[in-house]
mmCIF file of C-alpha atoms in Angstrom:
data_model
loop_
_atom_site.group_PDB
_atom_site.id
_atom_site.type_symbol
_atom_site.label_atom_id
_atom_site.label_comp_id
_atom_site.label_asym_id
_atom_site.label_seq_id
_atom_site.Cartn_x
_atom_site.Cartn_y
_atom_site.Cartn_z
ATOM 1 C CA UNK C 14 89.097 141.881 -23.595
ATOM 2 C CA UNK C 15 88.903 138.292 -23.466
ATOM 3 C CA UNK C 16 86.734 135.962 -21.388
ATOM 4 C CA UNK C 17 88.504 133.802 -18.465
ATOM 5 C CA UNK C 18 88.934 130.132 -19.317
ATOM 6 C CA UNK C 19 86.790 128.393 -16.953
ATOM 7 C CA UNK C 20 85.926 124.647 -16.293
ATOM 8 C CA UNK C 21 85.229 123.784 -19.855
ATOM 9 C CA UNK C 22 81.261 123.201 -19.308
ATOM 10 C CA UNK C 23 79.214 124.624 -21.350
ATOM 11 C CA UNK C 24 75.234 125.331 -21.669
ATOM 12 C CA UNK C 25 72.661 126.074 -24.098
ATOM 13 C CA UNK C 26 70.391 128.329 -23.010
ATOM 14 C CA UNK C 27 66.860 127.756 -25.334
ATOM 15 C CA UNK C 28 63.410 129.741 -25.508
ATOM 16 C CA UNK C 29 61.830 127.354 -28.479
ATOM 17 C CA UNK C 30 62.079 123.839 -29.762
ATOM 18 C CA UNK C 31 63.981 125.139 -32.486
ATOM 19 C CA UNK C 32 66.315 125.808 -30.241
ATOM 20 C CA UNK C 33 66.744 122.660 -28.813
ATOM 21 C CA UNK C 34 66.563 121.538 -32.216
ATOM 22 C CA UNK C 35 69.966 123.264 -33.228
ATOM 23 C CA UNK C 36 71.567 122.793 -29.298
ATOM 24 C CA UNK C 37 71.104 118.658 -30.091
ATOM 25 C CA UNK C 38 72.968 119.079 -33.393
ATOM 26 C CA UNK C 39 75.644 121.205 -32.165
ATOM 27 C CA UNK C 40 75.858 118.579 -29.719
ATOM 28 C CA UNK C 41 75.529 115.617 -31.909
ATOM 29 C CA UNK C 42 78.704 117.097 -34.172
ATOM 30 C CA UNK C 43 81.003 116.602 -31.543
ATOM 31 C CA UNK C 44 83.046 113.515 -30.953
ATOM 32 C CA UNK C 45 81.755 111.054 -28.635
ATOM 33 C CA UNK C 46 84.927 110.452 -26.752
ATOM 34 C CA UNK C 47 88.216 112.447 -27.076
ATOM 35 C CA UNK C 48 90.561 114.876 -24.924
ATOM 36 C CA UNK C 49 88.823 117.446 -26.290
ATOM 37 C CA UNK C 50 84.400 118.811 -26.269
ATOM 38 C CA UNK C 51 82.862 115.672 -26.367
ATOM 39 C CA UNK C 52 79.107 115.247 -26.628
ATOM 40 C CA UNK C 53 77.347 114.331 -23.105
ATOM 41 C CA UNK C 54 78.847 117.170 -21.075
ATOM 42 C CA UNK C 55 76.326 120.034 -21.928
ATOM 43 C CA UNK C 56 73.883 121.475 -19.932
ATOM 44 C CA UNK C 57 70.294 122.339 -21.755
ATOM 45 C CA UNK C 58 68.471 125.189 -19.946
ATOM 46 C CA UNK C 59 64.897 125.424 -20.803
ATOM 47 C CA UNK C 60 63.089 129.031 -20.224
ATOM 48 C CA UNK C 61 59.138 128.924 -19.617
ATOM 49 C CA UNK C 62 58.615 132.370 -20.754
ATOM 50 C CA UNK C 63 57.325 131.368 -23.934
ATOM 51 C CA UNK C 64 56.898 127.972 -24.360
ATOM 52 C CA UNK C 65 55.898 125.298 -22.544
ATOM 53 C CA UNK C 66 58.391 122.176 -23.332
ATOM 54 C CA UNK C 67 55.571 119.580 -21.407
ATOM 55 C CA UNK C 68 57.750 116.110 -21.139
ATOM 56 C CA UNK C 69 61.096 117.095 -23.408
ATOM 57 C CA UNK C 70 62.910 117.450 -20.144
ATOM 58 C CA UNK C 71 62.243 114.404 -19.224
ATOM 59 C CA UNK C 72 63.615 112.426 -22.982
ATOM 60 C CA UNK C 73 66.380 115.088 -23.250
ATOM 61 C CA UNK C 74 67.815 113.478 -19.681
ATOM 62 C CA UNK C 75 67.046 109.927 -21.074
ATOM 63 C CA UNK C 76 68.830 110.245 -24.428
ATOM 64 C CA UNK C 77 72.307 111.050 -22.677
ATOM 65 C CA UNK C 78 72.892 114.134 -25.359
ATOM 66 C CA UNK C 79 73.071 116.258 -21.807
ATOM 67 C CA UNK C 80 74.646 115.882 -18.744
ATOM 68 C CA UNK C 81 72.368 117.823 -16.910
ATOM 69 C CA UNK C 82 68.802 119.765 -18.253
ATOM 70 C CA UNK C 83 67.540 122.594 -16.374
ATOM 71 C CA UNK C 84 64.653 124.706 -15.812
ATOM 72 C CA UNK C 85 64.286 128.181 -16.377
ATOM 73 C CA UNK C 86 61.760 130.178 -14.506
ATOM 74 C CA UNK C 87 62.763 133.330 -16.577
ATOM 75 C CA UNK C 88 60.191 136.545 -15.880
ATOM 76 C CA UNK C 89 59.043 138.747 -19.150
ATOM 77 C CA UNK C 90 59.226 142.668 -17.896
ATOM 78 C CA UNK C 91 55.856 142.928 -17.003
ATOM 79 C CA UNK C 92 56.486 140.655 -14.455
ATOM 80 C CA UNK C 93 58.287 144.100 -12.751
ATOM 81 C CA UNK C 94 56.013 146.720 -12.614
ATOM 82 C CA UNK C 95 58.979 149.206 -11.791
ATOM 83 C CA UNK C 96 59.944 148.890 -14.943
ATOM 84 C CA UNK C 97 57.184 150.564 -16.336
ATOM 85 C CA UNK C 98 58.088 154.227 -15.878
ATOM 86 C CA UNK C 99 61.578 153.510 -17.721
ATOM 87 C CA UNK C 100 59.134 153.511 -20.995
ATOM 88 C CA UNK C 101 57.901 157.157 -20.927
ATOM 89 C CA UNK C 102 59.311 159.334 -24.062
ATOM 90 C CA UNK C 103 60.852 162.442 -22.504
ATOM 91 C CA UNK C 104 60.703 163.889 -25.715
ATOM 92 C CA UNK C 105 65.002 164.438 -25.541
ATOM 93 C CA UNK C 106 67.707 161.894 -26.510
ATOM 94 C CA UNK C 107 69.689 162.502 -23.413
ATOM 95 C CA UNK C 108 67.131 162.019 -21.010
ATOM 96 C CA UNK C 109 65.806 159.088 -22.711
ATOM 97 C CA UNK C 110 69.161 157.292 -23.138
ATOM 98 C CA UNK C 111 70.047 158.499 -19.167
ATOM 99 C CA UNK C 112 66.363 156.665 -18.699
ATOM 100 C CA UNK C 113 66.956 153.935 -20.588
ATOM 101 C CA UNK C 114 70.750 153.138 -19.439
ATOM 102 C CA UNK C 115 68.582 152.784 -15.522
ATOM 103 C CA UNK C 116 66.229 150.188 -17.271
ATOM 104 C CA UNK C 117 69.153 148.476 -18.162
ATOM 105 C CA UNK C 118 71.020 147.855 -15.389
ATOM 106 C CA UNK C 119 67.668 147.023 -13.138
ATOM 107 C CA UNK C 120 66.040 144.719 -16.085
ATOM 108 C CA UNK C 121 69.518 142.529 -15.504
ATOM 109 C CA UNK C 122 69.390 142.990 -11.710
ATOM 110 C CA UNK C 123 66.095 141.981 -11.153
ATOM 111 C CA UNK C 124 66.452 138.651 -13.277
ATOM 112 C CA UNK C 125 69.672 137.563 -10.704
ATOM 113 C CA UNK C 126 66.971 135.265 -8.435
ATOM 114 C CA UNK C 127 65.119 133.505 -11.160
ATOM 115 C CA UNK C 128 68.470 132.340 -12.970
ATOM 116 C CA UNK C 129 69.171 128.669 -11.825
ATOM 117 C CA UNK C 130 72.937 128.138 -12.334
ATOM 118 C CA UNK C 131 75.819 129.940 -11.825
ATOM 119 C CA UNK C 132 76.903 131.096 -15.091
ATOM 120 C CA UNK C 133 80.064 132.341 -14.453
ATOM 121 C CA UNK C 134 81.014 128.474 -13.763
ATOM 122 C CA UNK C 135 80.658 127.997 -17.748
ATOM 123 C CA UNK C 136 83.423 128.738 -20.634
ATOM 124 C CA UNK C 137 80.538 128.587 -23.252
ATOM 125 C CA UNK C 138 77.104 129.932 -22.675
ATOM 126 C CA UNK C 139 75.157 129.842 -25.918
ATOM 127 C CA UNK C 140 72.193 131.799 -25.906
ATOM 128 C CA UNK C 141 69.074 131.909 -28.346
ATOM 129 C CA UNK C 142 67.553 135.096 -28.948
ATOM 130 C CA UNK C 143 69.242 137.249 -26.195
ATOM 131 C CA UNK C 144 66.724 139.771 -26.273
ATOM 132 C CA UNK C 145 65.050 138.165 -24.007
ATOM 133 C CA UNK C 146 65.468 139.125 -20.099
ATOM 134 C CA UNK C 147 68.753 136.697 -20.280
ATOM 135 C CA UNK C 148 70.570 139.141 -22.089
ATOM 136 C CA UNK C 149 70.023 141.415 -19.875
ATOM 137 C CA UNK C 150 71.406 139.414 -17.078
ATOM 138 C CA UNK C 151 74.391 138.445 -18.666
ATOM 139 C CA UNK C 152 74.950 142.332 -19.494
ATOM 140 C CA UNK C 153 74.209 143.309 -16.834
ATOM 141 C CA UNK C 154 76.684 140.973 -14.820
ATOM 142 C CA UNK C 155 79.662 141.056 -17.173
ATOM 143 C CA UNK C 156 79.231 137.678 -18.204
ATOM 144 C CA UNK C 157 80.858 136.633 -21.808
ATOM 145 C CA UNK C 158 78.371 134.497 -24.146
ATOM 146 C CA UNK C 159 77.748 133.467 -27.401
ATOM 147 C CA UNK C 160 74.592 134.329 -29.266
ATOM 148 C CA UNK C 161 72.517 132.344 -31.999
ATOM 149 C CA UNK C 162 70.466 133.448 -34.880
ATOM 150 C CA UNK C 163 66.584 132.480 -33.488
ATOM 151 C CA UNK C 164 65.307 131.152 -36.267
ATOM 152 C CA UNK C 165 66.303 130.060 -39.891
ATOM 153 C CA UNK C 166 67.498 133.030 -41.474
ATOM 154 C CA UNK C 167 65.191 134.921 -39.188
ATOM 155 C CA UNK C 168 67.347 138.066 -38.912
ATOM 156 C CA UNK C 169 66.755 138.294 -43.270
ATOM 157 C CA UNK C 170 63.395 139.062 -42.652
ATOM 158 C CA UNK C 171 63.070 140.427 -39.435
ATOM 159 C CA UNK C 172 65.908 142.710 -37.811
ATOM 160 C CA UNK C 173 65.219 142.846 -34.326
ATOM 161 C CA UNK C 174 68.154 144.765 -33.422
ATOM 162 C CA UNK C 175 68.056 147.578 -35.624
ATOM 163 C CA UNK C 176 63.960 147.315 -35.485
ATOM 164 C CA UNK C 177 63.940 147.937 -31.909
ATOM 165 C CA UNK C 178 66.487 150.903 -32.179
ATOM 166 C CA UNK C 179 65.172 152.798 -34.857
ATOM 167 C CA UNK C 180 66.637 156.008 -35.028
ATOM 168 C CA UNK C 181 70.573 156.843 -33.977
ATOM 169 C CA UNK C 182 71.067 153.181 -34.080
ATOM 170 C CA UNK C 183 74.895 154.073 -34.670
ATOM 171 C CA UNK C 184 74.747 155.939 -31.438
ATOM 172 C CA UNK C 185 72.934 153.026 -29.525
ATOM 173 C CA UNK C 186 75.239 150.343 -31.116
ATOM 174 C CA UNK C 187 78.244 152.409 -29.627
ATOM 175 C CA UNK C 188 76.704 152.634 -26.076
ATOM 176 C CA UNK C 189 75.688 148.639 -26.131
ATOM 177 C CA UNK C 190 79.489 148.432 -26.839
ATOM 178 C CA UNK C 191 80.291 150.088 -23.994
ATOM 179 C CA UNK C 192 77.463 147.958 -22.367
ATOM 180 C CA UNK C 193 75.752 151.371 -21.225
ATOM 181 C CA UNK C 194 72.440 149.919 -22.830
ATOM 182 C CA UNK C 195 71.379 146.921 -24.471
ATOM 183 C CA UNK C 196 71.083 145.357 -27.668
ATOM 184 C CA UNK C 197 70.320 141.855 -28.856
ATOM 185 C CA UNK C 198 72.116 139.961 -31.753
ATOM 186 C CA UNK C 199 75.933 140.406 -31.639
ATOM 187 C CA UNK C 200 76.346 144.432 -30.185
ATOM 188 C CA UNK C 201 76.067 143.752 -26.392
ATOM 189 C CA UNK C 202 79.748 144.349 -25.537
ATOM 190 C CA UNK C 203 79.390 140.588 -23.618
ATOM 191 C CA UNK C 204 78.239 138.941 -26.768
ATOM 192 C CA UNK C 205 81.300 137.090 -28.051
ATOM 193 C CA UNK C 206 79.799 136.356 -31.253
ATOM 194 C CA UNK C 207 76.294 136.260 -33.059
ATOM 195 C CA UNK C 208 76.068 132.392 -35.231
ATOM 196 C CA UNK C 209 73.836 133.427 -38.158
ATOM 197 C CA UNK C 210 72.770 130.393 -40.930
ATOM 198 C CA UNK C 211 73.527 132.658 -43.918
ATOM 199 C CA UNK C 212 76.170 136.231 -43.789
ATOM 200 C CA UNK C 213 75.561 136.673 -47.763
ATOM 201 C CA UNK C 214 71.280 136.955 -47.012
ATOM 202 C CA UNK C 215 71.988 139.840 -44.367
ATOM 203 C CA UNK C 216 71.408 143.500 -45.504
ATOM 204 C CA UNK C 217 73.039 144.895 -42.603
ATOM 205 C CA UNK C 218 76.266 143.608 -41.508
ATOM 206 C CA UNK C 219 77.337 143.205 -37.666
ATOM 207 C CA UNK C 220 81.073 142.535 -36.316
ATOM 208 C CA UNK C 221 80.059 139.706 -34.350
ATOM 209 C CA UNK C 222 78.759 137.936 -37.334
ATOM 210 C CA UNK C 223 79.543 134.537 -37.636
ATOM 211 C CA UNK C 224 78.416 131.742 -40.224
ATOM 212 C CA UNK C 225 77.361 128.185 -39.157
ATOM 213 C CA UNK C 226 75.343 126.739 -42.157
ATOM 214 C CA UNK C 227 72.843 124.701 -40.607
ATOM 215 C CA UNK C 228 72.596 122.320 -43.095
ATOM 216 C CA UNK C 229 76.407 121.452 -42.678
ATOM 217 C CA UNK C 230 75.208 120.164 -39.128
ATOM 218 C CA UNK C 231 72.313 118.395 -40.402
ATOM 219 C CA UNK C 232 74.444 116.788 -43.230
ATOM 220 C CA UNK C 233 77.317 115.269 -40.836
ATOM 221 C CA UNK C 234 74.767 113.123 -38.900
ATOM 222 C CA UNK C 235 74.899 109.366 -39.161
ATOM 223 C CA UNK C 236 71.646 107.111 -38.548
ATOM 224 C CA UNK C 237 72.463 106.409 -34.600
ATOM 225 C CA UNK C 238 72.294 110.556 -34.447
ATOM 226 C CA UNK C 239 69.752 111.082 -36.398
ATOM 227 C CA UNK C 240 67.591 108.242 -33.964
ATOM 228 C CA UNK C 241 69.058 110.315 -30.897
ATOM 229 C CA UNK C 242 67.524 113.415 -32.320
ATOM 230 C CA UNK C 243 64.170 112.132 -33.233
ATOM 231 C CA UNK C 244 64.005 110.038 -29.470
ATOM 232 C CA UNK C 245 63.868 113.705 -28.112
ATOM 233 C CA UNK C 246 61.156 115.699 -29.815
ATOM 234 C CA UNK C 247 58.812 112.692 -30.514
ATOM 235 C CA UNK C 248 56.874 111.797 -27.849
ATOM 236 C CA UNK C 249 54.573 109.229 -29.218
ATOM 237 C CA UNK C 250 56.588 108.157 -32.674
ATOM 238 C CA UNK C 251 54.394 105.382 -33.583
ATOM 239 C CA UNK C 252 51.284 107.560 -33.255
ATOM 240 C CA UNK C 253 53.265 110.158 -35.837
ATOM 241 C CA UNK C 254 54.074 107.417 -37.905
ATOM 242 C CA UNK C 255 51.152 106.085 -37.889
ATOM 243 C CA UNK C 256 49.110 109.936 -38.725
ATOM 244 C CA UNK C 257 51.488 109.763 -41.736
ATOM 245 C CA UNK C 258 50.768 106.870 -43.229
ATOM 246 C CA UNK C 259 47.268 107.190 -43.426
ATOM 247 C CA UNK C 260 47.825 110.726 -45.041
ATOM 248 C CA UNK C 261 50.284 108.924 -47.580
ATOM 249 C CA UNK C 262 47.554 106.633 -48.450
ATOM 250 C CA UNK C 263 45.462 109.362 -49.628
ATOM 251 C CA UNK C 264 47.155 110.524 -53.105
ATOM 252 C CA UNK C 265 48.428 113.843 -52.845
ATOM 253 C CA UNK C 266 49.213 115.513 -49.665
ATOM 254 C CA UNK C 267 49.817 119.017 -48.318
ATOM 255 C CA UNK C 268 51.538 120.082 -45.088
ATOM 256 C CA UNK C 269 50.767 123.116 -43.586
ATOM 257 C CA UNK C 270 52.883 124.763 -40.894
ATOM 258 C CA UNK C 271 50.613 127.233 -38.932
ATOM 259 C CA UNK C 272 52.202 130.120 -37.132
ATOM 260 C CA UNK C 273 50.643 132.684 -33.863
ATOM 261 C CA UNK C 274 49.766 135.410 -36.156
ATOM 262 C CA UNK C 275 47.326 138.125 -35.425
ATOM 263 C CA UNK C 276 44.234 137.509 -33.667
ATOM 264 C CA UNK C 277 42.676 134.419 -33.283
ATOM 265 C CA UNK C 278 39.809 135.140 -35.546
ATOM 266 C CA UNK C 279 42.057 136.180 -38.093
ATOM 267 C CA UNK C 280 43.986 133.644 -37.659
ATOM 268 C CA UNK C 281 41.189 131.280 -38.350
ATOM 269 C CA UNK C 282 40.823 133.311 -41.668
ATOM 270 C CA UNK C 283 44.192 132.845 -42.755
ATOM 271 C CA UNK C 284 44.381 129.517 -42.756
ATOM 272 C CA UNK C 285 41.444 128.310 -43.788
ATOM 273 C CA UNK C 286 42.390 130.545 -46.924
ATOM 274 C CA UNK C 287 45.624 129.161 -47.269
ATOM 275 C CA UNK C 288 43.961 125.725 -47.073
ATOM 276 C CA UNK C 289 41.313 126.748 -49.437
ATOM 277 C CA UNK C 290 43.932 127.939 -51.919
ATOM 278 C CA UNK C 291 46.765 125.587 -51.460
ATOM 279 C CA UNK C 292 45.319 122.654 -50.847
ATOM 280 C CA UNK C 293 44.442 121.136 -54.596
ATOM 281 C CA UNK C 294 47.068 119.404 -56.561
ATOM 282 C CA UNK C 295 46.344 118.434 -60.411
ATOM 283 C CA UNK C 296 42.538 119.505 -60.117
ATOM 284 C CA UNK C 297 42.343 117.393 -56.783
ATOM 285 C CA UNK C 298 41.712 118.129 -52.814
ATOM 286 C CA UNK C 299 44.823 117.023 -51.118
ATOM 287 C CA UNK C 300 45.243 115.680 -47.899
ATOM 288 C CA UNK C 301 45.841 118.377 -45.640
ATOM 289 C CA UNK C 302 48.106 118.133 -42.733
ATOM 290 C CA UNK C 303 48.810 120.562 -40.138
ATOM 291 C CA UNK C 304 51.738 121.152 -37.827
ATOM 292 C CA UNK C 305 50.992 123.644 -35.469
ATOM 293 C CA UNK C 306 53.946 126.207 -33.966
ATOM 294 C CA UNK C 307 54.650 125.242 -30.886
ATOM 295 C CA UNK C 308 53.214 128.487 -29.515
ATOM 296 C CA UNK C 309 50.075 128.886 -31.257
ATOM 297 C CA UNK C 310 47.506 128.476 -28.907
ATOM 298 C CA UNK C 311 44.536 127.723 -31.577
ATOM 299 C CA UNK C 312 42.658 124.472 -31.967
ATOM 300 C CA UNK C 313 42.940 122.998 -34.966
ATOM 301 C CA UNK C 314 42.104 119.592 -34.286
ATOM 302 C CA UNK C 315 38.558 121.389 -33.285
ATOM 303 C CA UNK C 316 38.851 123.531 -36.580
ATOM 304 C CA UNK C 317 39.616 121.802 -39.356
ATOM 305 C CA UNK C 318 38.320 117.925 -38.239
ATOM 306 C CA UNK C 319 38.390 116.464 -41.684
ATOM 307 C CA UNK C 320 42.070 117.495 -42.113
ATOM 308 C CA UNK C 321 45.167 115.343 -40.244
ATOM 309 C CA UNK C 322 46.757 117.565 -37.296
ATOM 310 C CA UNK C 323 50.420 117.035 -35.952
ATOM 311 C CA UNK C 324 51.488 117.536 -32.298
ATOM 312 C CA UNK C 325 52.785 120.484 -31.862
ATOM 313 C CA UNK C 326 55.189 119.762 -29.656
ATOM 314 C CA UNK C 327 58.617 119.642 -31.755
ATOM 315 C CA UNK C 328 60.433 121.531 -34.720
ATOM 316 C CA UNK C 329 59.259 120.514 -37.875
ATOM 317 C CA UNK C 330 62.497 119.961 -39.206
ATOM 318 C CA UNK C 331 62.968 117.019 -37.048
ATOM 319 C CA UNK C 332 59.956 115.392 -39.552
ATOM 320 C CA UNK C 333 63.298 115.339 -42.034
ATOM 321 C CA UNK C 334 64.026 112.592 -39.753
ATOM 322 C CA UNK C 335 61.193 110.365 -40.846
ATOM 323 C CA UNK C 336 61.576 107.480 -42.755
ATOM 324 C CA UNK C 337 59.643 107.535 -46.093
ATOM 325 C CA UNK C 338 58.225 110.704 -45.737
ATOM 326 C CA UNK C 339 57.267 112.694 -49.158
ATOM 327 C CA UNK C 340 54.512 115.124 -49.071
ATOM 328 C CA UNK C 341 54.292 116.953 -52.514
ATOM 329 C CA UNK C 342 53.927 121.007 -50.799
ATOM 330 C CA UNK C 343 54.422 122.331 -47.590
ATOM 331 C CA UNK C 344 52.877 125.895 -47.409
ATOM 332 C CA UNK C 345 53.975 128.076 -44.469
ATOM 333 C CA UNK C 346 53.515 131.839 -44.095
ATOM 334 C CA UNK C 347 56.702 133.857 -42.291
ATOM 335 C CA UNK C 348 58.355 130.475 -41.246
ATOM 336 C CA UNK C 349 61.559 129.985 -43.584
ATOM 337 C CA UNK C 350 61.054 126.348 -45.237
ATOM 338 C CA UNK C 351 64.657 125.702 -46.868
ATOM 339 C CA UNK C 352 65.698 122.904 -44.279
ATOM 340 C CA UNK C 353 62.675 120.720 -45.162
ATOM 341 C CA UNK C 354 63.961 118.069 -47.485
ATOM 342 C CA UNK C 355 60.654 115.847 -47.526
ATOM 343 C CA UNK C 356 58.406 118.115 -49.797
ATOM 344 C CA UNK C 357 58.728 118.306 -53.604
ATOM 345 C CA UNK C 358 57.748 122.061 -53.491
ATOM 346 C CA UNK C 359 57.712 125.167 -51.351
ATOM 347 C CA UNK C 360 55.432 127.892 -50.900
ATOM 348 C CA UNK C 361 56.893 130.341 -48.941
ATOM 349 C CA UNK C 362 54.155 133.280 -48.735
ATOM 350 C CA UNK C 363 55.704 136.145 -46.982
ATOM 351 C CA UNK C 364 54.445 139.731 -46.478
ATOM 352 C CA UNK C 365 52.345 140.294 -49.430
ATOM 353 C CA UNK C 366 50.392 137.748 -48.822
ATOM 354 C CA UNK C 367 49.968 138.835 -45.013
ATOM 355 C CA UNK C 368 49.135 142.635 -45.724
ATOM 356 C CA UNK C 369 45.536 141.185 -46.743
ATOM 357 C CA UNK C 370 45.457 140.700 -42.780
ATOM 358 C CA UNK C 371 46.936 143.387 -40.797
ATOM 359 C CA UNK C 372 48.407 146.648 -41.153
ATOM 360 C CA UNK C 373 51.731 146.529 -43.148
ATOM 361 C CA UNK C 374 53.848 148.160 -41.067
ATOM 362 C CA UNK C 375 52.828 145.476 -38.283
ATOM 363 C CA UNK C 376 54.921 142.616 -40.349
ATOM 364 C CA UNK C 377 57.007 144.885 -42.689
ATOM 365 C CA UNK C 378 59.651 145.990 -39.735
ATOM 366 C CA UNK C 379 62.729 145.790 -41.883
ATOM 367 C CA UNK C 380 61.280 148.089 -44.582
ATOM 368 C CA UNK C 381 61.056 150.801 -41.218
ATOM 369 C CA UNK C 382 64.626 150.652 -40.351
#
């Protein structure tokens, strides 16, 4: 069954900056005038479930890349405390799919008040990791969407899909088909298709695949687009500019992209380690510098004092962006570094490195499929 032509608008419907990141250069590879998509006519919804975007609102409506951006008010399931009793094993397949089919339909139901728009007014809805409660919603209503990978080859290394349905997954891919249940990343009978960076990195393949090399989008962009792009996620440029170049006048430099693992503690651990163990180049200290994920909630600026910290507050590939930037190693630990052009070498550490920290099977969940 195909989808209804509608109006012709379209929306972008992000969780992270790194979803913004890729909406703006979806955007940004369209024409800016023609009969056709043209760039200026989107609409950028922002969901505050996990991340708060503080003024990118604000320079997304300034930089004209949008015709409209929205807020999301989108509510996490524990938000519904009737959801809870969905969750109980029964100990029997039947009962627990009969169970879980309920969840289903109330998880989208209960969403309908906190979704600002009208989706059904849209031809394109392009959604960011639809297992969040928007999935649901536009399963749960019979509305048609397109899904994108959530991060850099992120599905490579982290399954959600087939993580989350351990166990029959055949069976539960066959009832999402038939929109009976749920599942994220291209098997929810509404997902038109499911944009993935790399098909040939995949170990399991899914219908709804699609390939949209990132770096082709990146590539096409002139210097006027590439200025749009960095107007957006840089609040205070000059202050970012001016954090680099006093790294760059300190010989060798390091960049270290932190990530909201474990507990905070352990978190502390980590990267002091990784700073401790990465940070010397030819027998020397580097210059450390630290971009925080947006979501990581721990101070570095209070932890590591003697070392340069980033705002936090954009995707780091927009730092490609920067004029004159070179840092010799960027060091990151589950975040996928192949779009950064701006380092001479990457250390990409992974989940050896990580079962020093946790239980295995907490970051290993594609070795438990």
């Amino acid at each position: 069954m195909k989808k209804e032509r509608k109006s012709g608008k379209r929306i972008y419907i992000c969780h992270t900056y790194y979803h913004v990141y890729i909406s703006c250069l979806k955007e940004l590879n369209l024409p800016a005038s023609g009969d056709g998509a043209v760039r200026g006519q989107a609409h950028l919804m922002l969901s505050a479930m996990s991340t708060d975007f503080g003024n990118l609102k604000e320079r997304a409506e300034r930089s004209g890349l949008f015709e409209q951006v929205i807020c999301y008010d989108e509510k996490e399931e524990r938000f519904f405390p009737e959801l809870a009793k969905y969750h109980k094993d029964r100990g029997n397949i039947v009962i627990n799919m009969l169970s879980r089919i309920r969840y289903t339909r109330l998880m989208g139901k209960l969403q309908e008040p906190f979704v600002p728009v009208n989706l059904r007014e849209y031809e394109d809805i392009y959604v960011f990791c639809d297992s969040d409660p928007i999935g649901y919603y536009l399963s749960t209503h019979k509305i048609y969407y397109h899904a994108l990978e959530d991060g850099l080859d992120c599905i490579r290394y982290y399954d959600t899909a087939r993580y989350d349905n351990r166990g029959h997954f055949k069976l539960k891919a066959w009832m999402a088909s038939k929109n009976l249940i749920f599942i994220q990343n291209g098997y929810s009978k509404y997902c038109l298709d499911m944009e993935v960076n790399d098909i040939s990195v995949l170990q399991y393949p899914c219908p709804k695949y699609i390939e949209r090399p990132r770096r082709e989008l990146v590539g096409s962009l002139g210097e006027k687009e590439k200025e749009i792009l960095v107007s957006i996620f840089i609040e205070n440029r000059q202050e970012l500019e001016s954090a680099l170049a006093f790294g760059a006048g300190c010989g060798h430099q390091v960049l270290v992209l932190s990530e909201p693992l474990c507990d905070l503690e352990t978190r502390k651990r980590i990267f002091r380690d990784i700073i401790e163990e990465y940070g010397e180049i030819d027998g020397q200290r580097a210059q450390i510098l630290i971009k925080p994920h947006p979501r990581d909630v721990l101070n570095y600026r209070e932890l590591f004092p003697e070392h340069i910290v980033l705002d936090k507050k954009f995707p780091m590939e927009v730092l490609n962006e920067v004029k004159g930037l070179a840092l010799d190693r960027v060091v990151t630990v589950f975040t996928v570094p192949d779009a950064i052009t701006f380092v001479k070498e990457k250390i990409f550490l992974g989940e050896d490195f990580m079962d020093k920290y946790e239980s295995p099977e907490i970051h290993r969940q594609n070795e438990q499929i």
